Amino acid sequence: MKRTKWIIGLLAMALSLVMAACGASVDNAAPSAESWEYGSASNGMSQIATEEYDVDSMGMNYSAAESESKNYDSGDIQVQESDAASQTSDRKLIRTVNMSVETTEFDSVMETLEQRIRDLGGYIESMETYNGSVYSSYHSNRSASMTARIPAGQLNGFLGEVFEIGNVTRRSENVQDVTLDYVDMASHKKTLQAEHDRLLELMEKAESIEDIITIEQRLSNVRYQIESMEAQLRTYDNKVDYSTVYLDVSEVKELTPVHEETLWERISGGFMEDLEGIGNGALEIMVWLLVHIPTLVLWAVIIVLFIFWVRWYMKRSRAKAAKKNAKAADGHPAAVGSGDTDRGGDREHE
């Protein structure tokens, strides 16, 4: 009987310890929201800062309060989904067009393009013009490359006008749909703005320096994220509202045919091109000779002087050789005569 009472006492003691531990964990997991009023200011601020926000100045961690703000009831979820659907219906499309244009009237085409871009409310973002050189070819080879920003609603009309004033040899178009990215970024910005407002409210209630510093760090991080997203959203708006057109304009003597040629057209066209090439080649030679007359005259003078010097040197060499041969010829008979005289004297002595 005593053993039974002793076992019951131990079980009661263990049960009381377990209940005490559970009570302590519950108190730690769910601190009172009234800690600002009844607890100390420092402890209350630490509990709110730790519980409602995961303060991490080095990252973009979402706080517990943010996750709670996403747990709406069914009615709020339906409203949010309807708002997202209405935003998605307004597509965010970024259109980019690349075009190559030929023309025989370079100046008038460039002037018309610039004027139409201004009239449509667009602007030229960048432009580079090459005026060519009349000495490098039989005709000037001018070209221009421009980047134009055209209002999205006026893009099709502008492209049609380009087809009218020039010969379009190449066109490519790219459409990028950024609707989901735009909506997601706008929603994230709205969440960060709500967190920013709550942090300002907590800043007004904060009393200790440590709590103020903690909230200010989080505020700085949130503001940086909001400003970054606003900049990205503005960039998206600009690219969506103003389509980008990369336009290359080249001046040519003859336009490239845009339709498929027949066999006879290819033969006759190739024959005429060959004759034209021969004429252009002769013209290039004449132009080159006329342009380089001073250089040709200088080289002609040098060559003539060199030829005269060679002839003078050869003539002088031949004269020296003839004189030397003449001297050699004059000395040989005298030597022979002296030999005969000696022999005659010997004979007389005998």
mmCIF file of C-alpha atoms in Angstrom:
data_model
loop_
_atom_site.group_PDB
_atom_site.id
_atom_site.type_symbol
_atom_site.label_atom_id
_atom_site.label_comp_id
_atom_site.label_asym_id
_atom_site.label_seq_id
_atom_site.Cartn_x
_atom_site.Cartn_y
_atom_site.Cartn_z
ATOM 1 C CA MET A 1 0.000 0.000 0.000
ATOM 2 C CA LYS A 2 2.845 2.349 0.843
ATOM 3 C CA ARG A 3 4.560 1.374 -2.402
ATOM 4 C CA THR A 4 1.409 2.308 -4.355
ATOM 5 C CA LYS A 5 1.188 5.738 -2.684
ATOM 6 C CA TRP A 6 4.870 6.298 -3.444
ATOM 7 C CA ILE A 7 4.370 5.494 -7.158
ATOM 8 C CA ILE A 8 1.294 7.763 -7.383
ATOM 9 C CA GLY A 9 3.295 10.613 -5.810
ATOM 10 C CA LEU A 10 6.072 10.230 -8.363
ATOM 11 C CA LEU A 11 3.592 10.244 -11.247
ATOM 12 C CA ALA A 12 1.919 13.400 -9.888
ATOM 13 C CA MET A 13 5.289 15.136 -9.588
ATOM 14 C CA ALA A 14 6.267 14.197 -13.178
ATOM 15 C CA LEU A 15 2.897 15.391 -14.484
ATOM 16 C CA SER A 16 3.309 18.752 -12.753
ATOM 17 C CA LEU A 17 6.792 19.178 -14.261
ATOM 18 C CA VAL A 18 5.488 18.402 -17.763
ATOM 19 C CA MET A 19 2.633 20.913 -17.413
ATOM 20 C CA ALA A 20 5.038 23.581 -16.177
ATOM 21 C CA ALA A 21 7.315 23.007 -19.168
ATOM 22 C CA CYS A 22 4.390 23.242 -21.616
ATOM 23 C CA GLY A 23 3.218 26.462 -20.028
ATOM 24 C CA ALA A 24 6.680 27.982 -20.353
ATOM 25 C CA SER A 25 6.936 27.018 -24.068
ATOM 26 C CA VAL A 26 3.522 28.498 -24.780
ATOM 27 C CA ASP A 27 4.501 31.713 -23.044
ATOM 28 C CA ASN A 28 7.689 31.938 -25.104
ATOM 29 C CA ALA A 29 5.989 31.100 -28.410
ATOM 30 C CA ALA A 30 3.125 33.583 -28.022
ATOM 31 C CA PRO A 31 4.155 36.667 -26.080
ATOM 32 C CA SER A 32 1.453 39.108 -25.199
ATOM 33 C CA ALA A 33 0.730 41.911 -27.631
ATOM 34 C CA GLU A 34 0.182 44.142 -24.612
ATOM 35 C CA SER A 35 3.821 43.945 -23.613
ATOM 36 C CA TRP A 36 4.174 47.564 -24.709
ATOM 37 C CA GLU A 37 1.700 48.618 -22.036
ATOM 38 C CA TYR A 38 2.369 46.244 -19.149
ATOM 39 C CA GLY A 39 5.952 45.062 -19.656
ATOM 40 C CA SER A 40 9.114 47.046 -19.686
ATOM 41 C CA ALA A 41 9.698 49.096 -22.837
ATOM 42 C CA SER A 42 12.971 47.366 -23.654
ATOM 43 C CA ASN A 43 11.687 43.793 -23.273
ATOM 44 C CA GLY A 44 8.461 44.593 -25.108
ATOM 45 C CA MET A 45 10.299 46.143 -28.040
ATOM 46 C CA SER A 46 12.656 43.169 -28.296
ATOM 47 C CA GLN A 47 9.707 40.757 -28.336
ATOM 48 C CA ILE A 48 7.893 42.685 -31.101
ATOM 49 C CA ALA A 49 11.021 43.145 -33.189
ATOM 50 C CA THR A 50 11.920 39.461 -32.882
ATOM 51 C CA GLU A 51 8.422 38.120 -33.331
ATOM 52 C CA GLU A 52 7.034 40.323 -36.102
ATOM 53 C CA TYR A 53 10.226 40.850 -38.146
ATOM 54 C CA ASP A 54 13.124 38.712 -39.116
ATOM 55 C CA VAL A 55 15.552 41.632 -39.169
ATOM 56 C CA ASP A 56 18.341 40.824 -41.588
ATOM 57 C CA SER A 57 20.034 43.864 -43.082
ATOM 58 C CA MET A 58 22.119 41.728 -45.448
ATOM 59 C CA GLY A 59 19.304 39.917 -47.213
ATOM 60 C CA MET A 60 15.686 40.083 -48.303
ATOM 61 C CA ASN A 61 14.153 37.726 -45.715
ATOM 62 C CA TYR A 62 10.448 38.060 -45.276
ATOM 63 C CA SER A 63 9.178 38.660 -41.765
ATOM 64 C CA ALA A 64 6.561 36.764 -39.872
ATOM 65 C CA ALA A 65 4.305 39.777 -40.140
ATOM 66 C CA GLU A 66 4.643 39.699 -43.934
ATOM 67 C CA SER A 67 3.738 36.021 -44.023
ATOM 68 C CA GLU A 68 0.760 36.715 -41.793
ATOM 69 C CA SER A 69 -0.329 39.545 -44.097
ATOM 70 C CA LYS A 70 -0.457 37.018 -46.943
ATOM 71 C CA ASN A 71 -2.792 34.714 -45.021
ATOM 72 C CA TYR A 72 -5.976 36.506 -45.967
ATOM 73 C CA ASP A 73 -9.404 35.002 -45.608
ATOM 74 C CA SER A 74 -11.198 33.558 -48.628
ATOM 75 C CA GLY A 75 -12.863 36.864 -49.510
ATOM 76 C CA ASP A 76 -9.558 38.752 -49.567
ATOM 77 C CA ILE A 77 -7.955 36.038 -51.682
ATOM 78 C CA GLN A 78 -10.727 36.301 -54.269
ATOM 79 C CA VAL A 79 -10.318 40.074 -54.436
ATOM 80 C CA GLN A 80 -6.552 39.741 -54.871
ATOM 81 C CA GLU A 81 -6.976 37.154 -57.641
ATOM 82 C CA SER A 82 -9.457 39.372 -59.467
ATOM 83 C CA ASP A 83 -7.037 42.302 -59.252
ATOM 84 C CA ALA A 84 -4.226 40.150 -60.626
ATOM 85 C CA ALA A 85 -6.471 38.976 -63.466
ATOM 86 C CA SER A 86 -7.373 42.559 -64.372
ATOM 87 C CA GLN A 87 -3.694 43.523 -64.387
ATOM 88 C CA THR A 88 -2.777 40.477 -66.456
ATOM 89 C CA SER A 89 -5.363 41.407 -69.080
ATOM 90 C CA ASP A 90 -3.370 44.590 -69.707
ATOM 91 C CA ARG A 91 -0.337 42.940 -71.259
ATOM 92 C CA LYS A 92 3.103 44.470 -70.831
ATOM 93 C CA LEU A 93 4.785 43.903 -74.193
ATOM 94 C CA ILE A 94 8.254 45.151 -75.163
ATOM 95 C CA ARG A 95 8.638 45.328 -78.950
ATOM 96 C CA THR A 96 12.048 45.571 -80.633
ATOM 97 C CA VAL A 97 12.437 45.910 -84.419
ATOM 98 C CA ASN A 98 15.602 45.649 -86.559
ATOM 99 C CA MET A 99 15.468 46.989 -90.135
ATOM 100 C CA SER A 100 17.920 47.514 -93.019
ATOM 101 C CA VAL A 101 16.904 50.039 -95.683
ATOM 102 C CA GLU A 102 18.399 50.945 -99.068
ATOM 103 C CA THR A 103 17.858 54.251 -100.819
ATOM 104 C CA THR A 104 19.171 56.284 -103.742
ATOM 105 C CA GLU A 105 18.204 59.556 -102.034
ATOM 106 C CA PHE A 106 20.054 59.375 -98.755
ATOM 107 C CA ASP A 107 19.615 62.985 -97.609
ATOM 108 C CA SER A 108 15.882 63.191 -98.184
ATOM 109 C CA VAL A 109 15.215 59.797 -96.567
ATOM 110 C CA MET A 110 17.201 60.682 -93.445
ATOM 111 C CA GLU A 111 15.436 64.023 -93.151
ATOM 112 C CA THR A 112 12.033 62.370 -93.546
ATOM 113 C CA LEU A 113 12.793 59.711 -90.942
ATOM 114 C CA GLU A 114 13.968 62.207 -88.341
ATOM 115 C CA GLN A 115 10.940 64.434 -88.924
ATOM 116 C CA ARG A 116 8.451 61.543 -88.674
ATOM 117 C CA ILE A 117 10.012 60.285 -85.453
ATOM 118 C CA ARG A 118 9.533 63.716 -83.880
ATOM 119 C CA ASP A 119 5.994 64.056 -85.241
ATOM 120 C CA LEU A 120 4.963 60.721 -83.743
ATOM 121 C CA GLY A 121 6.161 61.757 -80.306
ATOM 122 C CA GLY A 122 9.278 59.613 -80.318
ATOM 123 C CA TYR A 123 12.936 60.463 -80.116
ATOM 124 C CA ILE A 124 16.292 59.319 -81.490
ATOM 125 C CA GLU A 125 18.264 57.615 -78.756
ATOM 126 C CA SER A 126 21.496 57.362 -80.759
ATOM 127 C CA MET A 127 22.655 57.867 -84.353
ATOM 128 C CA GLU A 128 25.890 57.351 -86.269
ATOM 129 C CA THR A 129 26.418 58.579 -89.852
ATOM 130 C CA TYR A 130 29.180 57.642 -92.288
ATOM 131 C CA ASN A 131 29.557 60.063 -95.213
ATOM 132 C CA GLY A 132 31.863 57.851 -97.286
ATOM 133 C CA SER A 133 34.658 59.018 -99.599
ATOM 134 C CA VAL A 134 34.479 59.792 -103.316
ATOM 135 C CA TYR A 135 38.092 58.605 -103.674
ATOM 136 C CA SER A 136 37.453 55.110 -102.330
ATOM 137 C CA SER A 137 34.783 54.162 -104.890
ATOM 138 C CA TYR A 138 33.198 55.355 -108.101
ATOM 139 C CA HIS A 139 30.314 56.771 -106.070
ATOM 140 C CA SER A 140 29.827 57.880 -102.475
ATOM 141 C CA ASN A 141 28.825 55.123 -100.086
ATOM 142 C CA ARG A 142 27.028 56.858 -97.250
ATOM 143 C CA SER A 143 25.246 55.040 -94.438
ATOM 144 C CA ALA A 144 23.622 55.702 -91.085
ATOM 145 C CA SER A 145 22.687 53.653 -88.043
ATOM 146 C CA MET A 146 20.099 54.959 -85.597
ATOM 147 C CA THR A 147 18.225 53.764 -82.547
ATOM 148 C CA ALA A 148 14.734 55.278 -82.433
ATOM 149 C CA ARG A 149 12.164 55.087 -79.632
ATOM 150 C CA ILE A 150 8.641 55.147 -81.030
ATOM 151 C CA PRO A 151 5.402 55.218 -78.970
ATOM 152 C CA ALA A 152 3.995 51.687 -78.938
ATOM 153 C CA GLY A 153 0.692 52.787 -80.456
ATOM 154 C CA GLN A 154 2.467 54.484 -83.392
ATOM 155 C CA LEU A 155 4.965 51.722 -84.191
ATOM 156 C CA ASN A 156 3.006 49.982 -86.964
ATOM 157 C CA GLY A 157 2.335 53.265 -88.719
ATOM 158 C CA PHE A 158 6.003 54.225 -88.557
ATOM 159 C CA LEU A 159 7.105 50.888 -90.000
ATOM 160 C CA GLY A 160 4.647 51.312 -92.880
ATOM 161 C CA GLU A 161 6.135 54.729 -93.682
ATOM 162 C CA VAL A 162 9.646 53.255 -93.685
ATOM 163 C CA PHE A 163 8.514 50.717 -96.310
ATOM 164 C CA GLU A 164 7.181 53.590 -98.416
ATOM 165 C CA ILE A 165 10.243 55.848 -98.413
ATOM 166 C CA GLY A 166 12.947 53.159 -98.725
ATOM 167 C CA ASN A 167 13.706 49.675 -99.971
ATOM 168 C CA VAL A 168 13.583 47.388 -96.904
ATOM 169 C CA THR A 169 16.002 44.489 -97.372
ATOM 170 C CA ARG A 170 15.833 43.035 -93.853
ATOM 171 C CA ARG A 171 13.370 43.159 -90.979
ATOM 172 C CA SER A 172 13.195 41.251 -87.706
ATOM 173 C CA GLU A 173 10.918 41.827 -84.722
ATOM 174 C CA ASN A 174 11.041 40.557 -81.155
ATOM 175 C CA VAL A 175 8.167 40.800 -78.641
ATOM 176 C CA GLN A 176 8.915 40.216 -74.952
ATOM 177 C CA ASP A 177 6.020 39.709 -72.544
ATOM 178 C CA VAL A 178 6.968 41.039 -69.076
ATOM 179 C CA THR A 179 3.441 41.078 -67.653
ATOM 180 C CA LEU A 180 4.036 38.423 -64.969
ATOM 181 C CA ASP A 181 7.344 39.948 -63.891
ATOM 182 C CA TYR A 182 5.746 43.388 -63.745
ATOM 183 C CA VAL A 183 2.761 42.244 -61.662
ATOM 184 C CA ASP A 184 4.944 40.189 -59.323
ATOM 185 C CA MET A 185 7.323 43.093 -58.790
ATOM 186 C CA ALA A 186 4.459 45.529 -58.174
ATOM 187 C CA SER A 187 2.932 43.133 -55.627
ATOM 188 C CA HIS A 188 6.270 42.686 -53.881
ATOM 189 C CA LYS A 189 6.709 46.460 -53.760
ATOM 190 C CA LYS A 190 3.250 46.826 -52.200
ATOM 191 C CA THR A 191 4.151 44.284 -49.516
ATOM 192 C CA LEU A 192 7.402 46.080 -48.767
ATOM 193 C CA GLN A 193 5.549 49.390 -48.552
ATOM 194 C CA ALA A 194 3.175 47.884 -45.961
ATOM 195 C CA GLU A 195 6.159 46.627 -43.985
ATOM 196 C CA HIS A 196 7.706 50.095 -44.228
ATOM 197 C CA ASP A 197 4.568 51.661 -42.735
ATOM 198 C CA ARG A 198 4.512 49.147 -39.856
ATOM 199 C CA LEU A 199 8.171 49.836 -39.121
ATOM 200 C CA LEU A 200 7.420 53.543 -38.893
ATOM 201 C CA GLU A 201 4.677 52.791 -36.375
ATOM 202 C CA LEU A 202 7.075 50.685 -34.325
ATOM 203 C CA MET A 203 9.648 53.468 -34.486
ATOM 204 C CA GLU A 204 7.206 55.828 -32.805
ATOM 205 C CA LYS A 205 6.694 53.349 -29.947
ATOM 206 C CA ALA A 206 10.351 52.421 -29.519
ATOM 207 C CA GLU A 207 12.045 53.744 -26.378
ATOM 208 C CA SER A 208 15.460 52.068 -26.161
ATOM 209 C CA ILE A 209 18.429 52.920 -28.394
ATOM 210 C CA GLU A 210 18.923 49.261 -29.293
ATOM 211 C CA ASP A 211 15.363 48.937 -30.588
ATOM 212 C CA ILE A 212 15.639 52.172 -32.576
ATOM 213 C CA ILE A 213 18.881 51.040 -34.225
ATOM 214 C CA THR A 214 17.365 47.652 -35.107
ATOM 215 C CA ILE A 215 14.294 49.205 -36.716
ATOM 216 C CA GLU A 216 16.359 51.804 -38.568
ATOM 217 C CA GLN A 217 18.527 49.080 -40.103
ATOM 218 C CA ARG A 218 15.473 47.215 -41.312
ATOM 219 C CA LEU A 219 13.924 50.463 -42.584
ATOM 220 C CA SER A 220 17.047 51.240 -44.585
ATOM 221 C CA ASN A 221 16.997 47.800 -46.183
ATOM 222 C CA VAL A 222 13.287 48.010 -46.999
ATOM 223 C CA ARG A 223 13.635 51.495 -48.501
ATOM 224 C CA TYR A 224 16.529 50.325 -50.690
ATOM 225 C CA GLN A 225 14.456 47.418 -51.984
ATOM 226 C CA ILE A 226 11.470 49.687 -52.672
ATOM 227 C CA GLU A 227 13.605 52.209 -54.586
ATOM 228 C CA SER A 228 15.249 49.448 -56.617
ATOM 229 C CA MET A 229 11.877 47.985 -57.583
ATOM 230 C CA GLU A 230 10.507 51.398 -58.472
ATOM 231 C CA ALA A 231 13.480 51.950 -60.798
ATOM 232 C CA GLN A 232 12.909 48.573 -62.460
ATOM 233 C CA LEU A 233 9.202 49.280 -62.852
ATOM 234 C CA ARG A 234 9.985 52.658 -64.462
ATOM 235 C CA THR A 235 12.373 50.909 -66.852
ATOM 236 C CA TYR A 236 9.661 48.412 -67.776
ATOM 237 C CA ASP A 237 7.152 51.243 -68.320
ATOM 238 C CA ASN A 238 9.549 53.093 -70.601
ATOM 239 C CA LYS A 239 10.315 50.008 -72.703
ATOM 240 C CA VAL A 240 6.625 49.114 -72.932
ATOM 241 C CA ASP A 241 5.446 52.637 -73.780
ATOM 242 C CA TYR A 242 8.236 53.273 -76.309
ATOM 243 C CA SER A 243 9.184 50.508 -78.727
ATOM 244 C CA THR A 244 12.794 50.332 -79.911
ATOM 245 C CA VAL A 245 13.657 50.427 -83.619
ATOM 246 C CA TYR A 246 17.221 49.754 -84.803
ATOM 247 C CA LEU A 247 17.408 51.226 -88.302
ATOM 248 C CA ASP A 248 20.313 50.903 -90.783
ATOM 249 C CA VAL A 249 20.085 53.144 -93.861
ATOM 250 C CA SER A 250 22.494 52.646 -96.788
ATOM 251 C CA GLU A 251 22.897 54.685 -99.956
ATOM 252 C CA VAL A 252 23.158 52.570 -103.113
ATOM 253 C CA LYS A 253 23.306 53.246 -106.821
ATOM 254 C CA GLU A 254 20.648 50.631 -107.601
ATOM 255 C CA LEU A 255 18.053 49.152 -105.295
ATOM 256 C CA THR A 256 18.087 45.441 -104.560
ATOM 257 C CA PRO A 257 15.096 43.669 -106.196
ATOM 258 C CA VAL A 258 12.598 42.538 -103.610
ATOM 259 C CA HIS A 259 10.898 39.969 -105.898
ATOM 260 C CA GLU A 260 12.304 36.742 -107.320
ATOM 261 C CA GLU A 261 13.868 37.251 -110.742
ATOM 262 C CA THR A 262 13.238 35.079 -113.794
ATOM 263 C CA LEU A 263 16.039 33.306 -115.671
ATOM 264 C CA TRP A 264 16.163 35.944 -118.397
ATOM 265 C CA GLU A 265 16.190 38.746 -115.837
ATOM 266 C CA ARG A 266 19.083 37.079 -114.051
ATOM 267 C CA ILE A 267 21.084 36.637 -117.297
ATOM 268 C CA SER A 268 20.445 40.147 -118.592
ATOM 269 C CA GLY A 269 20.982 41.635 -115.181
ATOM 270 C CA GLY A 270 24.278 39.795 -114.704
ATOM 271 C CA PHE A 271 25.468 40.821 -118.209
ATOM 272 C CA MET A 272 24.685 44.453 -117.526
ATOM 273 C CA GLU A 273 26.349 44.278 -114.141
ATOM 274 C CA ASP A 274 29.486 42.856 -115.755
ATOM 275 C CA LEU A 275 29.593 45.656 -118.343
ATOM 276 C CA GLU A 276 28.977 48.161 -115.612
ATOM 277 C CA GLY A 277 31.818 46.632 -113.614
ATOM 278 C CA ILE A 278 34.199 47.009 -116.564
ATOM 279 C CA GLY A 279 33.171 50.636 -117.007
ATOM 280 C CA ASN A 280 33.504 51.306 -113.323
ATOM 281 C CA GLY A 281 36.928 49.664 -113.316
ATOM 282 C CA ALA A 282 38.149 51.873 -116.190
ATOM 283 C CA LEU A 283 36.709 54.895 -114.451
ATOM 284 C CA GLU A 284 38.474 53.914 -111.235
ATOM 285 C CA ILE A 285 41.797 53.590 -113.081
ATOM 286 C CA MET A 286 41.379 57.031 -114.639
ATOM 287 C CA VAL A 287 40.443 58.562 -111.300
ATOM 288 C CA TRP A 288 43.399 56.885 -109.622
ATOM 289 C CA LEU A 289 45.819 58.155 -112.283
ATOM 290 C CA LEU A 290 44.501 61.697 -112.032
ATOM 291 C CA VAL A 291 44.586 61.683 -108.250
ATOM 292 C CA HIS A 292 48.154 60.312 -108.098
ATOM 293 C CA ILE A 293 49.696 62.498 -110.839
ATOM 294 C CA PRO A 294 52.210 64.154 -108.444
ATOM 295 C CA THR A 295 53.408 60.775 -107.196
ATOM 296 C CA LEU A 296 53.629 59.366 -110.721
ATOM 297 C CA VAL A 297 55.612 62.396 -111.971
ATOM 298 C CA LEU A 298 58.042 62.057 -109.089
ATOM 299 C CA TRP A 299 58.606 58.378 -109.778
ATOM 300 C CA ALA A 300 58.971 59.063 -113.523
ATOM 301 C CA VAL A 301 61.712 61.628 -112.835
ATOM 302 C CA ILE A 302 63.512 59.202 -110.544
ATOM 303 C CA ILE A 303 63.301 56.395 -113.105
ATOM 304 C CA VAL A 304 64.551 58.652 -115.955
ATOM 305 C CA LEU A 305 67.496 59.868 -113.881
ATOM 306 C CA PHE A 306 68.330 56.303 -112.975
ATOM 307 C CA ILE A 307 68.256 55.251 -116.649
ATOM 308 C CA PHE A 308 70.544 58.154 -117.622
ATOM 309 C CA TRP A 309 72.955 57.266 -114.849
ATOM 310 C CA VAL A 310 73.053 53.613 -115.941
ATOM 311 C CA ARG A 311 73.721 54.586 -119.550
ATOM 312 C CA TRP A 312 76.423 57.056 -118.507
ATOM 313 C CA TYR A 313 78.055 54.489 -116.307
ATOM 314 C CA MET A 314 77.999 51.819 -119.043
ATOM 315 C CA LYS A 315 79.397 54.285 -121.607
ATOM 316 C CA ARG A 316 82.174 55.284 -119.240
ATOM 317 C CA SER A 317 82.989 51.651 -118.536
ATOM 318 C CA ARG A 318 83.203 50.876 -122.263
ATOM 319 C CA ALA A 319 85.477 53.890 -122.862
ATOM 320 C CA LYS A 320 87.867 52.799 -120.113
ATOM 321 C CA ALA A 321 87.971 49.283 -121.505
ATOM 322 C CA ALA A 322 88.730 50.543 -125.044
ATOM 323 C CA LYS A 323 91.529 52.824 -123.806
ATOM 324 C CA LYS A 324 93.099 50.022 -121.860
ATOM 325 C CA ASN A 325 92.986 47.717 -124.876
ATOM 326 C CA ALA A 326 94.564 50.432 -127.059
ATOM 327 C CA LYS A 327 97.484 50.870 -124.654
ATOM 328 C CA ALA A 328 98.013 47.145 -124.566
ATOM 329 C CA ALA A 329 98.036 46.983 -128.374
ATOM 330 C CA ASP A 330 100.658 49.827 -128.695
ATOM 331 C CA GLY A 331 103.137 48.174 -126.258
ATOM 332 C CA HIS A 332 103.236 44.698 -127.882
ATOM 333 C CA PRO A 333 104.992 45.550 -131.303
ATOM 334 C CA ALA A 334 107.862 47.455 -129.594
ATOM 335 C CA ALA A 335 108.658 44.458 -127.513
ATOM 336 C CA VAL A 336 108.777 42.232 -130.593
ATOM 337 C CA GLY A 337 111.176 44.615 -132.513
ATOM 338 C CA SER A 338 113.704 44.756 -129.711
ATOM 339 C CA GLY A 339 113.907 41.007 -129.682
ATOM 340 C CA ASP A 340 114.739 40.860 -133.396
ATOM 341 C CA THR A 341 117.509 43.478 -133.066
ATOM 342 C CA ASP A 342 119.243 41.444 -130.393
ATOM 343 C CA ARG A 343 119.153 38.383 -132.539
ATOM 344 C CA GLY A 344 120.700 40.353 -135.515
ATOM 345 C CA GLY A 345 123.581 41.549 -133.370
ATOM 346 C CA ASP A 346 124.365 38.042 -132.326
ATOM 347 C CA ARG A 347 124.506 36.918 -135.850
ATOM 348 C CA GLU A 348 127.003 39.684 -136.767
ATOM 349 C CA HIS A 349 129.336 38.659 -133.981
ATOM 350 C CA GLU A 350 129.322 35.159 -135.246
#
